PDB file of C-alpha atoms and ligand atoms in Angstrom:
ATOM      1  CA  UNK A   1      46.384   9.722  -5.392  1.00  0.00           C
ATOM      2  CA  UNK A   2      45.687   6.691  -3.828  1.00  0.00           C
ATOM      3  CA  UNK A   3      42.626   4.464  -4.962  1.00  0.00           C
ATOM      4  CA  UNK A   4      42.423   2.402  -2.082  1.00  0.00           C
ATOM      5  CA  UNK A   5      41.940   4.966   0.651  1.00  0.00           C
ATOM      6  CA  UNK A   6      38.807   7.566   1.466  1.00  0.00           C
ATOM      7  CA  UNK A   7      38.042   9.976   3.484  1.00  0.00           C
ATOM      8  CA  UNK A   8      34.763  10.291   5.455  1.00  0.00           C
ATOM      9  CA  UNK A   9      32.959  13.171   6.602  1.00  0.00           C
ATOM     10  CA  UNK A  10      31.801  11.867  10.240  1.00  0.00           C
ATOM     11  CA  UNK A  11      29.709  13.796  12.221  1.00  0.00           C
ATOM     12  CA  UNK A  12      29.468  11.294  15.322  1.00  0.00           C
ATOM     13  CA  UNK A  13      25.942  11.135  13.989  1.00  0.00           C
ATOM     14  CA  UNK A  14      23.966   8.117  12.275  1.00  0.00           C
ATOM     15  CA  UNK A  15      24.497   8.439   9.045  1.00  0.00           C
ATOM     16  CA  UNK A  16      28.038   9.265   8.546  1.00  0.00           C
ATOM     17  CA  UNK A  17      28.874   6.494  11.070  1.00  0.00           C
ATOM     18  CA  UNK A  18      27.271   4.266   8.650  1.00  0.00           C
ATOM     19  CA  UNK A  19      29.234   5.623   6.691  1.00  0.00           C
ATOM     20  CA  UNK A  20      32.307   4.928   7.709  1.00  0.00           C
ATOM     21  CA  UNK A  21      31.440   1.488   8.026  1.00  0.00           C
ATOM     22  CA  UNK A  22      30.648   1.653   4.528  1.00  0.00           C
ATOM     23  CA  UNK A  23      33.957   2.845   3.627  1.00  0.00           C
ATOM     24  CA  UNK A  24      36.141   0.545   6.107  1.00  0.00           C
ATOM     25  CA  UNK A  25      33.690  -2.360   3.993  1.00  0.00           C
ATOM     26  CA  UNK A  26      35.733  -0.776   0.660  1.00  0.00           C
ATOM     27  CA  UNK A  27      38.595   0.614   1.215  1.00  0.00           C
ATOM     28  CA  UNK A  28      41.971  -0.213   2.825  1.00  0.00           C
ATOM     29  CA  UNK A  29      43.143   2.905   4.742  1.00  0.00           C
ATOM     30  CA  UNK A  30      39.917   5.314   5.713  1.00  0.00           C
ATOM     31  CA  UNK A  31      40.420   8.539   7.488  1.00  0.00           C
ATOM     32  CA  UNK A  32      37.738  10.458   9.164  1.00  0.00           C
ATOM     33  CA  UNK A  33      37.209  14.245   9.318  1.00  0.00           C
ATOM     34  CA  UNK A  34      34.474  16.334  11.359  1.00  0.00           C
ATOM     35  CA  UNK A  35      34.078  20.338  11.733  1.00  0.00           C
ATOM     36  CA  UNK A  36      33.401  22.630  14.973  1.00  0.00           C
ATOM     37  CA  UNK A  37      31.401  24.815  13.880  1.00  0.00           C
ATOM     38  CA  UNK A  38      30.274  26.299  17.103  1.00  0.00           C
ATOM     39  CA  UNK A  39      27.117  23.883  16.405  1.00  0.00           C
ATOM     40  CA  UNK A  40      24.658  24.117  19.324  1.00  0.00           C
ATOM     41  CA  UNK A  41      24.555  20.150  19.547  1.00  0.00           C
ATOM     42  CA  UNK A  42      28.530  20.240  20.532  1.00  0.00           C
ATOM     43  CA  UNK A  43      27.791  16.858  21.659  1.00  0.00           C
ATOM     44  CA  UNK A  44      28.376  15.434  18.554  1.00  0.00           C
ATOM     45  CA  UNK A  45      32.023  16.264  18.663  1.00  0.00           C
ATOM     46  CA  UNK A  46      32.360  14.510  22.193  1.00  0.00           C
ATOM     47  CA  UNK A  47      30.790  11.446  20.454  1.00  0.00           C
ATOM     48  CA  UNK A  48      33.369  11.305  17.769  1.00  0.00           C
ATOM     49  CA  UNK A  49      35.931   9.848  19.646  1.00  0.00           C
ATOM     50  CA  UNK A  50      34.147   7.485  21.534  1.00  0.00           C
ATOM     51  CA  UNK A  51      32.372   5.769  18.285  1.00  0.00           C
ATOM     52  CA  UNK A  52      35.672   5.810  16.664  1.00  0.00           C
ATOM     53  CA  UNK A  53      37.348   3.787  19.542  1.00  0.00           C
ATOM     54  CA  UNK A  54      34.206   1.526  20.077  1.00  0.00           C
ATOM     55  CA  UNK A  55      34.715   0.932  15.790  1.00  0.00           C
ATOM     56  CA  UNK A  56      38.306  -0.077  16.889  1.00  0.00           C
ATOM     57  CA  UNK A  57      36.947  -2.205  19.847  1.00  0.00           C
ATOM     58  CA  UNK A  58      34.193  -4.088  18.513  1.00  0.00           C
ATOM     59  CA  UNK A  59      35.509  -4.351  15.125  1.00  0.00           C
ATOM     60  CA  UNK A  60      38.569  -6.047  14.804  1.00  0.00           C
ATOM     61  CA  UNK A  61      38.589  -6.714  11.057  1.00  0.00           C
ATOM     62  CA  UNK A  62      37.867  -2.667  10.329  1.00  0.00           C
ATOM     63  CA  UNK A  63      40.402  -2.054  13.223  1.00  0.00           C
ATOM     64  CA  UNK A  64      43.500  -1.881  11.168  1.00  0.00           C
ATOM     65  CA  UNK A  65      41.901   0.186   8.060  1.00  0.00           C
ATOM     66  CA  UNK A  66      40.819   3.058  10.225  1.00  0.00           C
ATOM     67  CA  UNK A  67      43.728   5.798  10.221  1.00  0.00           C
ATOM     68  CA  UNK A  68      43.291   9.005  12.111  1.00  0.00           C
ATOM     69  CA  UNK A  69      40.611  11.668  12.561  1.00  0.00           C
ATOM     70  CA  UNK A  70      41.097  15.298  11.754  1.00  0.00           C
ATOM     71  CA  UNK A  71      38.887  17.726  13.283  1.00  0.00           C
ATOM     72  CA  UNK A  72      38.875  21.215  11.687  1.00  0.00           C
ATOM     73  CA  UNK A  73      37.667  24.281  13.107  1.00  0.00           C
ATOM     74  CA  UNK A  74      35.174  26.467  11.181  1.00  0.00           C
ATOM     75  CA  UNK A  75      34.108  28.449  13.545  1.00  0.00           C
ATOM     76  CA  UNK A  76      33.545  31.655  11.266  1.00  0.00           C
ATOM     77  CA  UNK A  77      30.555  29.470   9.749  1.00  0.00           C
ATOM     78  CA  UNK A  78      28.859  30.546  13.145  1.00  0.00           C
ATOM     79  CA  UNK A  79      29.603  34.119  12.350  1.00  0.00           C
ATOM     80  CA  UNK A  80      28.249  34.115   9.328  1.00  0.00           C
ATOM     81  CA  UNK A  81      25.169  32.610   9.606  1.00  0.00           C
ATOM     82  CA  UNK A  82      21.500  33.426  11.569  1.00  0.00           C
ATOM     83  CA  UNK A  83      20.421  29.459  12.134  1.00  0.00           C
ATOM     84  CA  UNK A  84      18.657  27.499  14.598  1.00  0.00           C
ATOM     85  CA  UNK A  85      21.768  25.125  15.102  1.00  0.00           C
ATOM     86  CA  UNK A  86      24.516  28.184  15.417  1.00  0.00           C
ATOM     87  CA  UNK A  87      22.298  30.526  17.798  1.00  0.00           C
ATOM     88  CA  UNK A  88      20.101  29.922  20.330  1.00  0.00           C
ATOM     89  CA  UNK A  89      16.519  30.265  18.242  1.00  0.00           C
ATOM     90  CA  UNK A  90      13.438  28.362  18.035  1.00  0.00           C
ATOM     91  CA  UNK A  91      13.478  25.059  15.481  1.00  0.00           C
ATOM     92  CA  UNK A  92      11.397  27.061  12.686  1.00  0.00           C
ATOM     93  CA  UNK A  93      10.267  26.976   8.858  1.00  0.00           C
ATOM     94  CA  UNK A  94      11.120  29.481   7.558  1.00  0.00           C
ATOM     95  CA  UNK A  95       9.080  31.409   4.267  1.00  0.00           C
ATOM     96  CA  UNK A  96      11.059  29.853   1.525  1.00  0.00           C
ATOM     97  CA  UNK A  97      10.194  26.301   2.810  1.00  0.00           C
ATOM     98  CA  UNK A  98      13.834  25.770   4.550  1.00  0.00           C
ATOM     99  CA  UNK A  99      13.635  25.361   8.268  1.00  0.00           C
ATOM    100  CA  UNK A 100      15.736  27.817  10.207  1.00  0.00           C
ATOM    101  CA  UNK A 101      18.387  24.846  10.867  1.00  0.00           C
ATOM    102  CA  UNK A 102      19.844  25.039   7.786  1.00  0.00           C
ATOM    103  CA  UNK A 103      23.293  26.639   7.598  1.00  0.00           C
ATOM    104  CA  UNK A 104      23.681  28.223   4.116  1.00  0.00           C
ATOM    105  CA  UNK A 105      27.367  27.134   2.478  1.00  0.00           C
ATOM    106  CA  UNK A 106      27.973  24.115   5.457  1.00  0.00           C
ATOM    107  CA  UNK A 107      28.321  21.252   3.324  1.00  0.00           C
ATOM    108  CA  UNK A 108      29.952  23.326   0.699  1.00  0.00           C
ATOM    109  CA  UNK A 109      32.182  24.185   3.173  1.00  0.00           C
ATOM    110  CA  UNK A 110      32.774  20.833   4.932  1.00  0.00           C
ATOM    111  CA  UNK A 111      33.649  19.460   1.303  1.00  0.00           C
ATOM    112  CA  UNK A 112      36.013  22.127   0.546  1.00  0.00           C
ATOM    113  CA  UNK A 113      37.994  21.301   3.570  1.00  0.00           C
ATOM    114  CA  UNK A 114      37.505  17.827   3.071  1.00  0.00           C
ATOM    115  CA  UNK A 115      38.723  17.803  -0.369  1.00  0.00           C
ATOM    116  CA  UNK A 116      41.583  20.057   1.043  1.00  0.00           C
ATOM    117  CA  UNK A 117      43.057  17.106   3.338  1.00  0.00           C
ATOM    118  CA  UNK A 118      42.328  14.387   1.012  1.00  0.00           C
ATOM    119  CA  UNK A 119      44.792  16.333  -1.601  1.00  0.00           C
ATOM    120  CA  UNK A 120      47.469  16.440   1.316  1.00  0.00           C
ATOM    121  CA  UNK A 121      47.247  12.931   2.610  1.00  0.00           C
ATOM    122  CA  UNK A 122      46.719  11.690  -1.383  1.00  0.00           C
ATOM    123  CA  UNK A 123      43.201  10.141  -0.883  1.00  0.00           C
ATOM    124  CA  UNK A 124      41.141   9.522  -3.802  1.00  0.00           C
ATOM    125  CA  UNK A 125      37.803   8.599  -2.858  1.00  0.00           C
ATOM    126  CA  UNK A 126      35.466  10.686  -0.564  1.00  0.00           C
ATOM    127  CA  UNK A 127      32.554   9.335   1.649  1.00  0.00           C
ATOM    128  CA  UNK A 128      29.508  12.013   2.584  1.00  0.00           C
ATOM    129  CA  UNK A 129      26.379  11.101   3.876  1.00  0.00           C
ATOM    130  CA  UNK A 130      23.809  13.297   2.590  1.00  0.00           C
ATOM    131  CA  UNK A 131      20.473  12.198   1.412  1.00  0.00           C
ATOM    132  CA  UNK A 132      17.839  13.534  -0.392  1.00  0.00           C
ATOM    133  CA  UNK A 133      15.577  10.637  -0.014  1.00  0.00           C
ATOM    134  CA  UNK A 134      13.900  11.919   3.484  1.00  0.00           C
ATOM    135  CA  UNK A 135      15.919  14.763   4.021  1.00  0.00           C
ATOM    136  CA  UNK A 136      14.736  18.472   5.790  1.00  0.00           C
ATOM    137  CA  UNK A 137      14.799  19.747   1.741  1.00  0.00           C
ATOM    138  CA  UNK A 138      18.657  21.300   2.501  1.00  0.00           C
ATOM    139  CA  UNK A 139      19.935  22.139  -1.367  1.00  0.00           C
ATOM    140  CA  UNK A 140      23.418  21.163  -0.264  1.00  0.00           C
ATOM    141  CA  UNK A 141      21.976  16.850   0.702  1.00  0.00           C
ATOM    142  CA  UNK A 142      20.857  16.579  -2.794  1.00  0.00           C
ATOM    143  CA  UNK A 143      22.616  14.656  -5.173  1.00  0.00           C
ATOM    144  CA  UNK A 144      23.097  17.249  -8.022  1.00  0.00           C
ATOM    145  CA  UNK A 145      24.598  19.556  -5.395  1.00  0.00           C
ATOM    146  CA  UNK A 146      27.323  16.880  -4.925  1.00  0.00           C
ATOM    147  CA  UNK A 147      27.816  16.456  -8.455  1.00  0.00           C
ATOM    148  CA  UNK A 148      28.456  19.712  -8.733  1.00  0.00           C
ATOM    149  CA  UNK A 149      31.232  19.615  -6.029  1.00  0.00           C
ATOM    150  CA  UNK A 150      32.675  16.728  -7.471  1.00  0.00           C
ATOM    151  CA  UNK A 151      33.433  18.693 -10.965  1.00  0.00           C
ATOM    152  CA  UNK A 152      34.400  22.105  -8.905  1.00  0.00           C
ATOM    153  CA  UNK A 153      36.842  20.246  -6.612  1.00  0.00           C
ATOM    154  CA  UNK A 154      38.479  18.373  -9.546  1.00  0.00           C
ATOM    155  CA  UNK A 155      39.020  21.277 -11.762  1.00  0.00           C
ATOM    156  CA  UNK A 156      39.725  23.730  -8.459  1.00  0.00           C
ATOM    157  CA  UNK A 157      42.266  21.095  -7.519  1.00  0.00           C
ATOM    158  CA  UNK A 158      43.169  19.552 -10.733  1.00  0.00           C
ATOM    159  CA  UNK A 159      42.264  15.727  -9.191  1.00  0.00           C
ATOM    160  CA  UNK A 160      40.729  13.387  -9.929  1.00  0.00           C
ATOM    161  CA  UNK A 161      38.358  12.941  -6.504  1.00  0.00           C
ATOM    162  CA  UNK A 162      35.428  10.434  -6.314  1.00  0.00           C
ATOM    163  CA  UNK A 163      32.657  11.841  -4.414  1.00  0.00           C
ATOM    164  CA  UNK A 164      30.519   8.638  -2.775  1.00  0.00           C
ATOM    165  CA  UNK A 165      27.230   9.074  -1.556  1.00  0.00           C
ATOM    166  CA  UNK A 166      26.034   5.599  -0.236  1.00  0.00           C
ATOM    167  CA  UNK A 167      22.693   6.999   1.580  1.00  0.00           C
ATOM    168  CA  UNK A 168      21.616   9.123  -1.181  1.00  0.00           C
ATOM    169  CA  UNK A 169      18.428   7.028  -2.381  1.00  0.00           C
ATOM    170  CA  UNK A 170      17.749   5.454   0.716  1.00  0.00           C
ATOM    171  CA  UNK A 171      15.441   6.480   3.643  1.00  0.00           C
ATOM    172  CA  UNK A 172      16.567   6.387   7.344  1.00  0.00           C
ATOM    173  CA  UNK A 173      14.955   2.511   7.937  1.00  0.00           C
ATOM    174  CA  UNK A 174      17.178   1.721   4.615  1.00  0.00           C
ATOM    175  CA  UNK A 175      20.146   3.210   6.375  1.00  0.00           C
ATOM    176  CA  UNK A 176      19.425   1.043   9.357  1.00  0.00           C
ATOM    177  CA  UNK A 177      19.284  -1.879   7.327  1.00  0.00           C
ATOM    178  CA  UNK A 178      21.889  -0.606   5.325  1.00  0.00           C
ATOM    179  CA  UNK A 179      24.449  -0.531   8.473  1.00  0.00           C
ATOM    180  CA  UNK A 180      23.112  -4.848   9.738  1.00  0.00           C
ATOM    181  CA  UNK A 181      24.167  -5.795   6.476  1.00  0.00           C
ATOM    182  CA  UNK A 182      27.771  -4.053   6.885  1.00  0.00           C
ATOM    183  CA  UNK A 183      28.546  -5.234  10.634  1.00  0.00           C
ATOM    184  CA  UNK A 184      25.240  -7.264  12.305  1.00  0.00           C
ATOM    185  CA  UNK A 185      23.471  -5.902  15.254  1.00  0.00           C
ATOM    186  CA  UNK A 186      26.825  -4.946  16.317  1.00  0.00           C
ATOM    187  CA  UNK A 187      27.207  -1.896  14.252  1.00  0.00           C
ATOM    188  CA  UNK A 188      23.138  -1.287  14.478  1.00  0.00           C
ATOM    189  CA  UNK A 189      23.680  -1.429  18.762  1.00  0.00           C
ATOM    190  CA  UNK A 190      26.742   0.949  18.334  1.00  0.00           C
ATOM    191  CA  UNK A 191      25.182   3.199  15.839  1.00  0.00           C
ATOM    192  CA  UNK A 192      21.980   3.149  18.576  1.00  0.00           C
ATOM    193  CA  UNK A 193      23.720   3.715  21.348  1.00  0.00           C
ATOM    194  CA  UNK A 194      26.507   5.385  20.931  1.00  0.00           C
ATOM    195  CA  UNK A 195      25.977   8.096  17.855  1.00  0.00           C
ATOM    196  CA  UNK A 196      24.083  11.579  17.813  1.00  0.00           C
ATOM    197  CA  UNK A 197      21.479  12.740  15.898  1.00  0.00           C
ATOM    198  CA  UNK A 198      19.511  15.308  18.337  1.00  0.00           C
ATOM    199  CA  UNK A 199      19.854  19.153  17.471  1.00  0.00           C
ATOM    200  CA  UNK A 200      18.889  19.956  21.176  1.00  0.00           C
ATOM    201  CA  UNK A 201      22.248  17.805  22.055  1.00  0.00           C
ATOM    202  CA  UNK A 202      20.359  15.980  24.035  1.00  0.00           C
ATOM    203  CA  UNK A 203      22.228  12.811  25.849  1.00  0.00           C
ATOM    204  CA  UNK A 204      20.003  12.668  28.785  1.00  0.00           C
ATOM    205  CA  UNK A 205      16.731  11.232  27.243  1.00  0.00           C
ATOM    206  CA  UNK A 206      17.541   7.533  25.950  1.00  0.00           C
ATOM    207  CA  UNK A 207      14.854   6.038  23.542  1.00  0.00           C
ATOM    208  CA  UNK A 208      14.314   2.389  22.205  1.00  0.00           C
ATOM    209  CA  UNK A 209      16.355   4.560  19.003  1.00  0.00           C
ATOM    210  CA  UNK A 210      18.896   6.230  20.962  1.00  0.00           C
ATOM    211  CA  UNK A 211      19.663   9.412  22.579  1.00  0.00           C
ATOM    212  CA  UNK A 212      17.843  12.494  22.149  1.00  0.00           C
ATOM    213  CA  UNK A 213      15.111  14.968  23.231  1.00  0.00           C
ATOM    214  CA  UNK A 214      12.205  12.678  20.810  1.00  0.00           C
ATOM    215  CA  UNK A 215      10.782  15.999  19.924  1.00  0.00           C
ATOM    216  CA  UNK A 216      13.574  17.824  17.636  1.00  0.00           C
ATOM    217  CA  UNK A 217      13.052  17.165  13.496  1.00  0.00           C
ATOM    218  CA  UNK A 218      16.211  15.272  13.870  1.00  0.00           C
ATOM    219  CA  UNK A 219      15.147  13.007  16.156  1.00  0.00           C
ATOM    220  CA  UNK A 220      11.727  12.366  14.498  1.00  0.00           C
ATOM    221  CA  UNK A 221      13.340  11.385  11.276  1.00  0.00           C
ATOM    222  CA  UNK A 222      15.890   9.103  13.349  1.00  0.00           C
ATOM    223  CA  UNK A 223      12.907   7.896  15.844  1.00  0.00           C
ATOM    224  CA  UNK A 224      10.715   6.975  13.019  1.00  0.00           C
ATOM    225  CA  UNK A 225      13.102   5.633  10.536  1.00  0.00           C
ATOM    226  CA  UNK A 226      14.000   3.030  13.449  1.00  0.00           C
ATOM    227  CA  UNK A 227      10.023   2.249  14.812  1.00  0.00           C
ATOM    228  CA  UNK A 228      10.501   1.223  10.278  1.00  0.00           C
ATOM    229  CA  UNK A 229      13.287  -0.922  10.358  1.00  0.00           C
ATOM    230  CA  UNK A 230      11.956  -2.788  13.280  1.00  0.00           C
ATOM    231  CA  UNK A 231       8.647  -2.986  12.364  1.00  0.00           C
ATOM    232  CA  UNK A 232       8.587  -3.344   8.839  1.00  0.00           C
ATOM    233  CA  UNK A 233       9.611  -5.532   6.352  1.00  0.00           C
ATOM    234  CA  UNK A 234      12.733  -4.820   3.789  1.00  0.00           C
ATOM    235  CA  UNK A 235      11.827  -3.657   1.051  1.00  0.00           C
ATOM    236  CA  UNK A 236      13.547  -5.223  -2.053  1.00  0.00           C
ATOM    237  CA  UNK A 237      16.802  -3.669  -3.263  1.00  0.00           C
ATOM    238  CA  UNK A 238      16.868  -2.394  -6.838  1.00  0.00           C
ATOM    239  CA  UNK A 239      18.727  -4.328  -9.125  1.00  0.00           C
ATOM    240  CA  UNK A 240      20.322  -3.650 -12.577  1.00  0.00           C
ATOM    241  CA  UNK A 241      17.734  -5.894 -13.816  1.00  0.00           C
ATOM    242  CA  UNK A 242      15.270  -4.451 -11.841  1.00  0.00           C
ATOM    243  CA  UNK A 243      15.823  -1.078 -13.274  1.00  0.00           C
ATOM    244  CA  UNK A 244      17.156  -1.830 -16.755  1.00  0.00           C
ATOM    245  CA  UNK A 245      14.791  -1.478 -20.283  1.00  0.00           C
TER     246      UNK A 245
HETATM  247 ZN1  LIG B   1      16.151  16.027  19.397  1.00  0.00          ZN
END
């Protein structure tokens, strides 16, 4: 396996395009891979391409490191599962405190497969960018959860795979700030303009945040975390001396 090259799980969305700029910051060859999972928000796969080739465009230096995209159909995730992203239902909580947009087994899945192509092309390092910081409360964001899939993949596949979670800790102003410090208000304009977050799909409605319908949970989280990194003042990294006895 090769140490210097990762594959990232990019949804066209913003935080596994700051992802991917977080990888192309690390690593020498980065490939991406995204899933059809006959998501309502289908948008998001048209987006794909076009922030890949504006990452190619506007970033000359990351240009060279970014190999190709595979795009992997799960569309029996849709026939398996009653959500508010895979049929057309209300946005809804649901009694056991999940809302009704999360798809039971889709990250599970999505690293599975992800794990799968990173064995064929001999990655080593895999980028995901799930957060249980200010998450919906989805099991599969949390950090134990990826653990977990760490240690199954490696003993499923007998590798040695490093599972990265840069957003993790952070909140979505933190991920803003997170993505100026990796490319300027370049990346922050292209992540703003040109990603999707919106579960509506929603590319009609363009905010001071980007895209959306301003109403979904998606785009409250995104909406908000931006009105924060605009607004606010950066909080303070922690530091190993910071956090140390
Ligand atoms: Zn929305």
């Amino acid at each position: 396996m090769n140490d210097s090259d990762a594959i990232v799980l990019f949804s066209g969305g913003q935080d596994s395009t700051t992802c991917l700029a977080w990888a192309l910051d690390r690593f020498a060859h980065v490939e991406t891979i995204g899933f059809d999972y006959r998501q309502r928000h289908r948008v998001e796969l048209d987006v794909r391409p076009v922030v890949l080739n504006a990452f190619r465009e506007r970033f000359p230096n990351w240009a060279g490191q970014l190999g190709g995209d595979h795009l992997i159909d799960v569309a029996v995730l849709s026939q398996v599962s009653e959500t508010s992203l895979t049929r057309d239902v209300e946005i809804a909580m649901q009694a056991n405190g999940l809302p009704n947009t999360f798809v039971p087994g889709r990250n599970l899945l999505f690293m599975t497969f992800a794990a799968a192509v990173a064995y064929r092309r001999g990655a080593k390092h895999i980028v995901t960018g799930v957060c249980e910081t200010d998450y919906s409360g989805y099991p599969d964001c949390r950090d134990d959860t990826m653990k977990a899939m760490q240690l199954a993949l490696n003993l499923g596949m007998d590798t040695r795979f490093v599972v990265h979670t840069p957003l993790m800790w952070i909140d979505k102003a933190e991920t803003w700030r997170l993505a100026r410090r990796l490319g300027g208000d370049e990346l922050v304009n292209l992540i703003r303009d040109e990603t999707h977050t919106c579960y509506h799909g929603d590319r009609t409605h363009h905010h001071e945040w980007g895209w959306g319908c301003g109403q979904c949970p998606a785009c409250e989280l995104r909406a908000e975390g931006y009105r924060q990194f605009t607004t606010l003042p950066a909080t303070p990294l922690p530091t190993m001396e910071a956090s140390g006895p």
